[in-house]
XYZ file of C-alpha atoms in Angstrom:
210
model
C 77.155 108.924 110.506
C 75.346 106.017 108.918
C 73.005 103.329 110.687
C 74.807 100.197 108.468
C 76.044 99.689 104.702
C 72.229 99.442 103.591
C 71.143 102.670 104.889
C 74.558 104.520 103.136
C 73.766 102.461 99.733
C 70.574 103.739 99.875
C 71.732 107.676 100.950
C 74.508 107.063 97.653
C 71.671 106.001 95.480
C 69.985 109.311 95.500
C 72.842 110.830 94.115
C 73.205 108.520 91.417
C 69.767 109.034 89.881
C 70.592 110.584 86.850
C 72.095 107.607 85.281
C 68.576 105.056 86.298
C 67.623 103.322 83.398
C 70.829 103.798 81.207
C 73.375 101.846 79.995
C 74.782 100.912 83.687
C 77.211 98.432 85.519
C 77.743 98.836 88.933
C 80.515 97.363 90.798
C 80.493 96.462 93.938
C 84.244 96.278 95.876
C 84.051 92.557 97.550
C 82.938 92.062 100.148
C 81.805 95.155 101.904
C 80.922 97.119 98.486
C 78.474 94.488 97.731
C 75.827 95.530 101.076
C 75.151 99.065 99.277
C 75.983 97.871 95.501
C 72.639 95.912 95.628
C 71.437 98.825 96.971
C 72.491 101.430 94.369
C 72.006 98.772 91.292
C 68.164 97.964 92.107
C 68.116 101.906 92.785
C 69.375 102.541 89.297
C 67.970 99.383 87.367
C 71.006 97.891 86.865
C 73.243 94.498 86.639
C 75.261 94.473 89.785
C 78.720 92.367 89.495
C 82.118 92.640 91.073
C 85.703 93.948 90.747
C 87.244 90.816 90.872
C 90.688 92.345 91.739
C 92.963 91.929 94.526
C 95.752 94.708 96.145
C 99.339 93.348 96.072
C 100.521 94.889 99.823
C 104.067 96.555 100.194
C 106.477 93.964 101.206
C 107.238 95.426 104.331
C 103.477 96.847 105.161
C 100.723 94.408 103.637
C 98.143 97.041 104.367
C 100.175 99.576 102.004
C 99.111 99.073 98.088
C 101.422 99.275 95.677
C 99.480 98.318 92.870
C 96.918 95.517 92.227
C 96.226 91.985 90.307
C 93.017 90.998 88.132
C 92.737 87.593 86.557
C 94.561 88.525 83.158
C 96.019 91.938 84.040
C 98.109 93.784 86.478
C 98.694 97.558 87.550
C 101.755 98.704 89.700
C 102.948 101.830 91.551
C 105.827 104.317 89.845
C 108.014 103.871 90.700
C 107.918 100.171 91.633
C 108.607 99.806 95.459
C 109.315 96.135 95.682
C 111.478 93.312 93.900
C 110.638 91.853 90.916
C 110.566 88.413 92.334
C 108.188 89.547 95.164
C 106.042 90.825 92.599
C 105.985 88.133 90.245
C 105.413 86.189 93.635
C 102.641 87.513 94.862
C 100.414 88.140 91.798
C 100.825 84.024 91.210
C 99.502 83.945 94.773
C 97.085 86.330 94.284
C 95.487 85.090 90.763
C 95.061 81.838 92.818
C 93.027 83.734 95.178
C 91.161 85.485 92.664
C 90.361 82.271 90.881
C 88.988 80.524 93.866
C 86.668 84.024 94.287
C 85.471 83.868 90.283
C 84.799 79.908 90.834
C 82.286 80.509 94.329
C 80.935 84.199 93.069
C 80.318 83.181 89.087
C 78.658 79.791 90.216
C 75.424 80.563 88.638
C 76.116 83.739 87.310
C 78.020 85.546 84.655
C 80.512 88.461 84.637
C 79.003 91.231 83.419
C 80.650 92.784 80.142
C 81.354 96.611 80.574
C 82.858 97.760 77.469
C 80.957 100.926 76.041
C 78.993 101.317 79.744
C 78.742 103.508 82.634
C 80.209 101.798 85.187
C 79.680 102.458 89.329
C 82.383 101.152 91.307
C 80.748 101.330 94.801
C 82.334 100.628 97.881
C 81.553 100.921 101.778
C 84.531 103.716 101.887
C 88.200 104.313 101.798
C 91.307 105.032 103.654
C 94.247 105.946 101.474
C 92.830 105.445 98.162
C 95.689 103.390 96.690
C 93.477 100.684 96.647
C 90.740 101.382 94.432
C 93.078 103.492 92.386
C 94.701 100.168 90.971
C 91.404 98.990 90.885
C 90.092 101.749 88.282
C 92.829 101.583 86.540
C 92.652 97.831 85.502
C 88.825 98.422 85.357
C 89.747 100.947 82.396
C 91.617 98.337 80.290
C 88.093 97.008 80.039
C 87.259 100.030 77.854
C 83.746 101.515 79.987
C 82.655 104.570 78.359
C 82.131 106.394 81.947
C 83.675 106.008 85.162
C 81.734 106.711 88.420
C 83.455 106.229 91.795
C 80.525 106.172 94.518
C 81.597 106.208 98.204
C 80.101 107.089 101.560
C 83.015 108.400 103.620
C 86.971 108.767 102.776
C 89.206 111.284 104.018
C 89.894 114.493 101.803
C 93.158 113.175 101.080
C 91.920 109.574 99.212
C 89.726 112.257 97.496
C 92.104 114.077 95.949
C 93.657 111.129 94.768
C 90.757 109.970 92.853
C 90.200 113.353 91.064
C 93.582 113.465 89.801
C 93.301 110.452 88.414
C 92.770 110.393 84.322
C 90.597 107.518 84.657
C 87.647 108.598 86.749
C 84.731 110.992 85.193
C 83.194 111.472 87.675
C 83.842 110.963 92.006
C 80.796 110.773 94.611
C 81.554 110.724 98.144
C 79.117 111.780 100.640
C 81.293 112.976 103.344
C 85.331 113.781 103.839
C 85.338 113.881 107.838
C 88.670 115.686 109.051
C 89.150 112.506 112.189
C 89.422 110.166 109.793
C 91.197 106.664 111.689
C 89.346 103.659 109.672
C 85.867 103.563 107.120
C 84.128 100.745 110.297
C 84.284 104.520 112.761
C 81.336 105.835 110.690
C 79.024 102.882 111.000
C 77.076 102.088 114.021
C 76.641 98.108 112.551
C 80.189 97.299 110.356
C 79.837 93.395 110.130
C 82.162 91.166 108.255
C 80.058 90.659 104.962
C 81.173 86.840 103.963
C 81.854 85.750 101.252
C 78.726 82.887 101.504
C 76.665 86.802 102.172
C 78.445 88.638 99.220
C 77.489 85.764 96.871
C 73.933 85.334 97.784
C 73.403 89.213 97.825
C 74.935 89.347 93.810
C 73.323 86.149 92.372
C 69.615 87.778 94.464
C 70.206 90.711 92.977
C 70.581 89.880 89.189
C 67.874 87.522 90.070
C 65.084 89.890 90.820
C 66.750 91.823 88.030
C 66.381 89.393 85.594
C-alpha cells in the first residue's frame, strides 16, 4: 500500500494543502510520525515538533491504553481500569521517560507553542486508537484553535473513535483496510526510526525552515 513512511507523508501532504502557509504546527507522533511529519510540515511551510506524550499500558496488557502522561498533565480512561497506586506509579516512571526524550529531542531546539494554531498531529498509522486519543486530548489543554488528525492507514474502527471525539475538527486517513493485523503490514520498508534518526530529522527540519 505504501513504498515507506516518506512516500505516505508525501501522499498525506496533498490532502493537507489547504492549510500551506497558515498559522500551522504539525506534530509528529515519536518516533515513526516524525518520517512523514517532515514530510507534511516542509509540504505545508510549517514548524514541525513533537507530542511529547507517553501511553500508560493496562496493567495486565501493556499494549492496551488506558490513558496517557505529558510532562505536566495527565489523561485517563472512564472509567479508570487500574489502581490508583499503579497509576500514580507509572506516570512517575513515565515523566522520567519523557524527560530524558525532551532533554535529547529539545537539545538545540525549542518546543513549539500551539495555543491559537492549527495543529497536525501526524502519525505513520493506528491500531485501536486509544493511543492518540489520550494524546489529543492532553494536546487540547494546550488550547490550539484547530485540530487535524492526519494518518495513512487505521482500521474503520480507530476511525470512528477519532470522529466521536469532541476534540478533533477535522480526521484524515487515507485508507481503512477491512484485514487490518498491525500499521508495519502496509509498508513494504517499516524500519525502527531511532531516536538519534527522529532527532536529526526535527532539528533538519526547523533548520531548513528557519
Amino acid at each position: 500500500m505504501f513504498k515507506n513512511r516518506t512516500e505516505a507523508g508525501f501522499q498525506l501532504a496533498e490532502k493537507l494543502l489547504h492549510f500551506k502557509d497558515k498559522d500551522v504546527v504539525v506534530l509528529a507522533i515519536p518516533r515513526g510520525g516524525l518520517p512523514l511529519g517532515t514530510v507534511v510540515a516542509k509540504a505545508l511551510n510549517a514548524p514541525l515538533d513533537v507530542a511529547l506524550t507517553k501511553k500508560i499500558g493496562h496493567p495486565y496488557n501493556k499494549e492496551y491504553a488506558i490513558g496517557a502522561i505529558s510532562l505536566d498533565s495527565r489523561v485517563l480512561s472512564t472509567p479508570i481500569e487500574a489502581p490508583k497506586e499503579y497509576i500514580e506509579e507509572e506516570t512517575k516512571r513515565i515523566r522520567e521517560v519523557l524527560r530524558r526524550r525532551r532533554d535529547q529531542y529539545y537539545k538545540n531546539t525549542q518546543p513549539q507553542d500551539v495555543k491559537n494554531k492549527i495543529v497536525v498531529i501526524v502519525d505513520d498509522g493506528i491500531a485501536t486508537g486509544n493511543t492518540i486519543l489520550a494524546t489529543i486530548a492532553l494536546v487540547s489543554k494546550m488550547s490550539p484553535a484547530h485540530i487535524v488528525v492526519a494518518i495513512p492507514v487505521a482500521p474503520q474502527s480507530a476511525i470512528e473513535k477519532l470522529k466521536n471525539s469532541p476534540y478533533v475538527n477535522e480526521m484524515i486517513c487515507l485508507q481503512t483496510p477491512h484485514n487490518f493485523k498491525a500499521v508495519g503490514q502496509f509498508y513494504d520498508e517499516f524500519y525502527t526510526v531511532s531516536d538519534e534518526k527522529a532527532i536529526r530529522i526535527l532539528e533538519e527540519c526547523n533548520q531548513n525552515a528557519a
